[in-house]
Coordinates of C-alpha atoms and ligand atoms in Angstrom, one line a residue:
M1 CA -33.1 7.3 2.8
N2 CA -33.6 9.0 6.1
D3 CA -32.1 7.5 9.3
I4 CA -30.3 9.9 11.5
N5 CA -29.2 7.1 13.7
K6 CA -27.3 5.5 10.9
V7 CA -23.6 6.5 10.8
L8 CA -22.0 7.5 7.6
F9 CA -18.2 7.8 7.2
S10 CA -16.3 9.0 4.2
A11 CA -12.8 10.4 3.6
I12 CA -10.7 12.1 1.0
Q13 CA -6.9 12.2 1.0
P14 CA -5.4 15.7 0.7
S15 CA -3.0 14.4 -1.9
G16 CA -3.5 17.3 -4.3
Q17 CA -6.4 19.3 -5.7
L18 CA -9.8 17.7 -5.6
T19 CA -11.3 16.8 -8.9
I20 CA -14.8 16.7 -10.4
G21 CA -14.4 12.9 -10.0
N22 CA -14.2 13.3 -6.2
Y23 CA -17.1 15.8 -6.3
I24 CA -19.5 13.6 -8.4
G25 CA -18.4 10.3 -6.9
V26 CA -18.7 11.2 -3.3
M27 CA -18.9 14.8 -2.2
R28 CA -22.3 15.6 -3.8
Q29 CA -23.8 12.6 -2.0
W30 CA -22.2 13.7 1.3
I31 CA -23.9 17.1 1.1
K32 CA -27.3 15.5 0.6
M33 CA -26.8 12.9 3.4
Q34 CA -25.7 15.3 6.1
D35 CA -29.4 16.0 6.8
T36 CA -30.5 12.4 7.0
H37 CA -27.5 10.6 8.7
T38 CA -25.0 11.1 11.4
C39 CA -22.0 12.0 9.2
L40 CA -18.3 11.9 9.8
Y41 CA -16.2 13.4 7.0
C42 CA -12.5 12.9 7.3
I43 CA -9.5 14.5 5.7
A44 CA -7.2 11.5 5.4
D45 CA -3.8 13.1 5.8
L46 CA -2.1 9.9 7.1
H47 CA -3.1 8.3 3.9
A48 CA -1.6 11.2 1.9
I49 CA 1.9 10.7 3.3
T50 CA 2.2 7.3 1.5
T51 CA 3.4 9.6 -1.3
R52 CA 6.2 12.0 -0.7
R53 CA 5.4 15.6 -0.3
S54 CA 7.0 18.6 1.5
P55 CA 5.5 19.6 4.9
K56 CA 4.5 22.9 3.3
E57 CA 2.6 21.1 0.5
L58 CA 0.8 18.8 2.9
R59 CA -0.3 21.6 5.2
R60 CA -1.5 23.6 2.1
D61 CA -3.4 20.6 0.7
V62 CA -5.1 20.0 4.1
L63 CA -6.2 23.6 4.4
D64 CA -7.3 23.6 0.7
T65 CA -9.4 20.5 1.3
I66 CA -11.2 21.8 4.4
A67 CA -11.9 25.1 2.7
L68 CA -13.3 23.1 -0.3
Y69 CA -15.4 20.9 2.1
L70 CA -17.0 24.1 3.5
A71 CA -17.4 25.7 0.1
C72 CA -19.3 22.6 -1.1
G73 CA -21.7 23.1 1.7
F74 CA -20.6 20.8 4.6
D75 CA -21.8 22.1 7.9
P76 CA -19.2 21.5 10.6
Y77 CA -21.9 21.8 13.3
K78 CA -24.2 19.3 11.7
S79 CA -21.5 16.8 10.6
I80 CA -18.2 15.9 12.2
I81 CA -15.5 17.2 9.9
F82 CA -12.1 16.2 11.1
L83 CA -8.4 15.5 10.4
Q84 CA -7.3 11.9 10.6
S85 CA -3.9 12.6 12.2
Q86 CA -5.6 14.6 15.0
V87 CA -7.5 11.5 16.1
H88 CA -4.7 9.2 17.3
Q89 CA -7.1 6.2 17.6
H90 CA -6.9 5.7 13.9
S91 CA -3.3 4.7 13.9
Q92 CA -3.7 2.6 17.0
L93 CA -6.6 0.6 15.6
C94 CA -4.7 0.3 12.4
W95 CA -1.9 -1.6 14.2
L96 CA -4.4 -3.9 16.0
L97 CA -6.2 -4.7 12.7
T98 CA -2.9 -5.3 11.0
C99 CA -2.6 -8.4 13.1
Y100 CA -6.0 -9.6 11.8
T101 CA -5.3 -9.0 8.1
Y102 CA -3.4 -11.4 5.9
Y103 CA -0.5 -10.6 3.6
G104 CA -2.2 -12.5 0.8
E105 CA -5.3 -10.3 1.1
L106 CA -3.3 -7.1 0.9
S107 CA -1.3 -8.4 -2.1
R108 CA -4.5 -8.8 -4.1
M109 CA -5.5 -5.2 -3.8
T110 CA -5.5 -3.8 -7.3
Q111 CA -4.8 -0.2 -6.3
F112 CA -1.6 -1.4 -4.7
K113 CA -0.7 -3.5 -7.7
D114 CA -1.4 -0.7 -10.1
K115 CA 0.9 1.7 -8.1
Y116 CA 3.5 -1.0 -7.8
F117 CA 3.6 -1.9 -11.5
Q118 CA 3.4 1.7 -12.7
G119 CA 7.1 1.8 -11.8
N120 CA 6.4 3.9 -8.7
K121 CA 9.9 4.4 -7.0
N122 CA 8.4 4.9 -3.5
V123 CA 6.5 1.6 -2.9
N124 CA 6.6 2.0 0.9
S125 CA 4.8 -0.4 3.2
G126 CA 2.3 2.4 4.0
L127 CA 1.0 2.0 0.5
F128 CA 0.7 -1.7 1.0
N129 CA -1.0 -1.3 4.4
Y130 CA -3.2 1.5 3.2
P131 CA -6.4 -0.6 3.2
I132 CA -6.0 -1.5 6.9
L133 CA -5.8 2.1 7.8
M134 CA -8.9 2.7 5.7
A135 CA -10.6 -0.2 7.5
S136 CA -9.7 1.4 10.8
D137 CA -11.0 4.8 9.7
I138 CA -14.4 3.2 8.9
L139 CA -14.7 0.6 11.7
L140 CA -13.7 3.1 14.5
Y141 CA -17.1 4.8 14.3
K142 CA -19.5 1.9 14.0
T143 CA -20.1 3.1 10.5
D144 CA -23.2 1.8 8.7
I145 CA -22.7 3.4 5.3
V146 CA -19.7 4.4 3.3
P147 CA -20.1 6.4 0.1
I148 CA -17.2 5.6 -2.2
G149 CA -16.2 5.6 -5.8
K150 CA -15.8 2.4 -7.7
D151 CA -12.0 2.3 -7.2
Q152 CA -12.5 1.9 -3.4
S153 CA -14.9 -1.1 -3.6
Q154 CA -12.2 -3.7 -3.1
H155 CA -10.9 -1.9 -0.1
L156 CA -14.3 -1.7 1.4
E157 CA -14.8 -5.4 0.9
L158 CA -11.6 -6.1 2.7
T159 CA -12.9 -3.8 5.6
R160 CA -16.0 -6.0 5.8
N161 CA -13.9 -9.1 5.9
I162 CA -11.7 -7.8 8.6
A163 CA -14.7 -6.7 10.7
R164 CA -16.4 -10.1 10.3
R165 CA -13.2 -12.0 11.1
F166 CA -12.6 -9.9 14.3
N167 CA -16.3 -10.3 15.3
S168 CA -16.0 -14.1 14.9
Y169 CA -13.2 -14.1 17.4
Y170 CA -14.5 -11.6 20.0
G171 CA -18.2 -11.1 19.5
N172 CA -20.1 -8.3 18.0
I173 CA -17.6 -5.5 18.3
F174 CA -17.6 -4.0 14.8
T175 CA -20.5 -2.9 12.6
V176 CA -20.1 -4.4 9.2
P177 CA -20.5 -1.4 6.9
V178 CA -22.3 -1.3 3.5
R179 CA -21.1 0.7 0.6
Y180 CA -23.1 3.5 -1.1
M181 CA -22.2 4.1 -4.7
V182 CA -23.9 6.4 -7.1
K183 CA -25.3 4.7 -10.2
H184 CA -23.7 6.9 -12.7
G185 CA -20.6 8.8 -11.6
S186 CA -18.9 6.3 -9.3
N187 CA -16.1 6.1 -11.8
I188 CA -15.4 9.4 -13.7
L189 CA -12.8 8.7 -16.2
S190 CA -9.8 10.6 -17.6
L191 CA -10.8 13.1 -20.3
L192 CA -8.1 12.1 -22.8
N193 CA -7.8 8.5 -21.9
P194 CA -11.2 7.2 -20.8
C195 CA -9.7 3.8 -20.1
K196 CA -8.5 5.0 -16.7
K197 CA -9.9 6.8 -13.7
M198 CA -9.8 10.6 -13.4
S199 CA -7.2 11.0 -10.7
K200 CA -5.9 14.0 -8.9
S201 CA -2.3 12.8 -9.2
D202 CA -2.4 12.3 -13.0
S203 CA 0.7 13.8 -14.5
N204 CA -1.2 15.1 -17.5
K205 CA -3.5 17.8 -16.0
N206 CA -5.6 17.9 -19.2
N207 CA -7.1 14.5 -18.1
V208 CA -8.6 16.1 -15.1
I209 CA -11.1 18.8 -14.2
F210 CA -10.0 20.2 -10.8
L211 CA -12.5 22.0 -8.6
L212 CA -10.2 25.0 -8.6
D213 CA -9.5 25.1 -12.4
S214 CA -10.2 28.4 -14.1
I215 CA -13.3 28.5 -16.3
N216 CA -11.1 29.0 -19.3
S217 CA -9.1 25.9 -18.5
V218 CA -12.3 23.8 -17.9
S219 CA -13.6 24.9 -21.3
K220 CA -10.4 23.9 -23.1
K221 CA -10.2 20.6 -21.3
I222 CA -13.8 19.6 -22.1
Q223 CA -13.4 20.8 -25.7
S224 CA -10.5 18.5 -26.2
A225 CA -12.0 15.5 -24.3
V226 CA -12.0 12.3 -26.3
T227 CA -15.3 11.5 -28.1
D228 CA -15.3 9.3 -31.2
S229 CA -15.4 9.6 -34.9
N230 CA -18.6 7.7 -35.5
N231 CA -20.7 9.2 -38.1
P232 CA -23.4 10.4 -37.7
H233 CA -22.5 11.6 -34.2
S234 CA -24.8 10.1 -31.7
I235 CA -25.0 10.8 -28.0
H236 CA -25.8 7.5 -26.2
Y237 CA -24.4 5.5 -23.4
D238 CA -22.1 2.6 -24.5
M239 CA -19.1 1.9 -22.3
T240 CA -17.7 -0.5 -24.8
N241 CA -17.7 1.5 -28.0
K242 CA -18.2 5.1 -26.8
K243 CA -16.3 5.4 -23.6
G244 CA -15.5 9.1 -24.1
I245 CA -19.1 10.1 -24.7
S246 CA -20.4 7.8 -22.0
N247 CA -18.0 9.4 -19.5
L248 CA -19.2 12.8 -20.4
L249 CA -22.8 11.6 -20.0
N250 CA -21.8 10.4 -16.5
V251 CA -20.4 13.8 -15.7
L252 CA -23.5 15.5 -16.8
S253 CA -25.8 13.1 -15.1
G254 CA -23.7 13.3 -11.9
L255 CA -24.0 17.1 -11.9
T256 CA -27.6 17.5 -12.8
D257 CA -29.3 14.4 -11.3
K258 CA -30.8 13.8 -14.7
T259 CA -30.9 10.1 -15.7
I260 CA -28.7 8.9 -18.5
S261 CA -31.8 7.9 -20.5
D262 CA -33.3 11.4 -20.1
L263 CA -30.0 12.9 -21.3
E264 CA -29.9 10.6 -24.3
I265 CA -33.4 11.8 -25.3
E266 CA -32.5 15.4 -24.6
Y267 CA -29.4 15.2 -26.9
S268 CA -30.8 13.0 -29.6
G269 CA -29.9 14.5 -32.9
K270 CA -27.7 17.2 -31.3
S271 CA -24.0 17.7 -32.1
Y272 CA -21.0 16.8 -29.9
R273 CA -20.2 20.5 -30.0
Q274 CA -23.6 21.4 -28.4
F275 CA -23.3 18.6 -25.9
K276 CA -19.8 19.7 -24.8
S277 CA -20.8 23.4 -24.7
D278 CA -23.7 22.5 -22.3
I279 CA -21.3 20.5 -20.1
I280 CA -18.9 23.5 -20.0
E281 CA -21.8 25.8 -19.0
I282 CA -23.0 23.5 -16.2
I283 CA -19.5 22.8 -14.8
S284 CA -18.6 26.5 -15.0
D285 CA -21.8 27.5 -13.1
I286 CA -21.0 25.1 -10.3
L287 CA -17.3 26.0 -10.1
I288 CA -17.8 29.8 -10.1
R289 CA -20.1 29.5 -7.0
L290 CA -17.9 27.0 -5.3
Q291 CA -14.6 28.9 -5.9
S292 CA -15.9 32.2 -4.7
S293 CA -17.0 30.5 -1.4
Y294 CA -13.7 28.6 -1.3
F295 CA -11.6 31.8 -1.6
Y296 CA -13.6 33.3 1.2
Y297 CA -12.9 30.4 3.6
R298 CA -9.3 29.8 2.4
Q299 CA -8.0 33.2 3.5
N300 CA -8.8 32.5 7.1
E301 CA -6.4 29.7 8.1
E302 CA -7.0 30.1 11.8
Y303 CA -10.7 29.6 11.3
L304 CA -10.0 26.5 9.2
E305 CA -7.7 25.0 11.8
N306 CA -10.3 25.7 14.5
I307 CA -12.9 23.9 12.5
L308 CA -10.6 20.9 12.3
Y309 CA -9.7 20.9 16.0
Y310 CA -13.4 21.1 16.9
G311 CA -14.4 18.2 14.6
S312 CA -11.4 16.1 15.7
S313 CA -12.2 16.5 19.3
R314 CA -15.7 15.3 18.7
A315 CA -14.4 12.4 16.6
C316 CA -11.9 11.5 19.3
L317 CA -14.7 11.0 21.9
R318 CA -16.5 8.5 19.6
A319 CA -13.3 6.8 18.5
D320 CA -12.1 6.3 22.1
K321 CA -15.2 4.3 23.1
L322 CA -14.8 1.8 20.3
L323 CA -11.0 1.5 20.6
N324 CA -11.3 0.7 24.3
K325 CA -13.8 -2.0 23.5
V326 CA -11.5 -3.5 21.0
K327 CA -8.5 -3.4 23.3
K328 CA -10.6 -5.0 26.1
A329 CA -11.8 -7.7 23.7
I330 CA -8.3 -8.6 22.7
G331 CA -7.2 -8.7 26.3
L332 CA -5.0 -5.6 26.4
I333 CA -4.9 -4.1 29.9
Ligands
AQP401 N1 -12.7 9.6 -10.8 C1 -13.5 9.3 -9.7 N2 -14.8 9.0 -9.9 C2 -15.6 8.7 -8.9 N3 -15.2 8.7 -7.6 C3 -13.9 9.0 -7.4 N4 -13.2 9.1 -6.2 C4 -11.9 9.5 -6.5 N5 -11.7 9.6 -7.8 C5 -13.0 9.4 -8.4 C6 -13.7 8.8 -4.9 O1 -13.4 9.9 -4.0 C7 -13.2 9.4 -2.7 C8 -11.9 10.0 -2.2 O2 -10.8 9.5 -3.0 P1 -9.3 10.0 -2.7 O3 -9.1 11.2 -3.4 O4 -9.1 9.9 -1.2 O5 -8.4 8.8 -3.2 P2 -8.4 8.1 -4.6 O6 -9.6 7.3 -4.8 O7 -7.0 7.5 -4.7 O8 -8.5 9.4 -5.6 P3 -7.4 9.9 -6.6 O9 -7.9 11.1 -7.2 O10 -7.0 8.8 -7.6 O11 -6.2 10.2 -5.7 P4 -4.7 9.9 -5.9 O12 -4.4 10.4 -7.3 O13 -4.0 10.7 -4.8 O14 -4.5 8.4 -5.7 C9 -13.1 7.9 -2.8 O15 -14.3 7.3 -2.3 C10 -12.9 7.7 -4.3 O16 -13.5 6.4 -4.7

């Protein structure tokens, strides 16, 4: 895939520490694609305020996230790396698109329903309208490609529907984006409960490998990750009967670019112990490099803020063009 004229947009909310799920599901792909596409990478802080956090925490999480982006290898001069709240066009387009999105569509979003039925006490309308803001983020830049994890597929489908609906009223204003999802690794699961996604807001931190975890903690978490008691032990991919092992295979494949079938051959006849020990070694190598670069960037907050202002001002220029087109199409003076 190489088309520098194709626009790629992707975002992560600074709603806590980033996980190996974020890294494998999207960030690793972003790094590769910044040489072949016109890339916009957003820190979605407006999405993050759908859950309560103190101003201090939000600020810290935004700076942690931009430092991690840079540590992972994003180049702020090659790609546009920006902060959602600094580009006011996102919230403006969001209101406009709210009027082209139906209540029934939003009520069907499984992520909202999950949060609602989990007994979340703060079910604010931001949480309900979240997919419209996500649609605005994407559509504002005439995005062609959106790398996402599996959990965001339904939201992207809604984005496509909103774009088509709007275009059917007003002509070809929005580009209808396509999703880009990695084959293995688009849904990294919780380590102790591989029936659910690995999530940064999980209350049990042993379910999650965070990019800033200590190596000692990574080792403990992987060692206690759920496998199965099948005898003899066999390392093969089977999402029905061997969810834990399959999840670890996805992690390994996502980090090494080896295919699942190559890994099955490599680990044929080997013990779970050996398998886990190799995973620990590979994750540790990646995290040691990433963290040393992260701490280097993180100590210079002024630099991080400047990178965000720079990216946001570039994003603003692009966003403004599209927003004006949308307003004109609707008939707003
Ligand atoms: N476990 C995962 N496996 C693969 N991809 C994942 N992504 C998130 N978790 C996994 C993808 O990362 C992108 C950014 O997601 P996000 O952090 O902005 O929001 P999220 O999907 O809601 O992730 P979390 O960790 O579950 O956040 P919280 O706990 O705050 O709700 C998305 O493309 C996502 O698919």
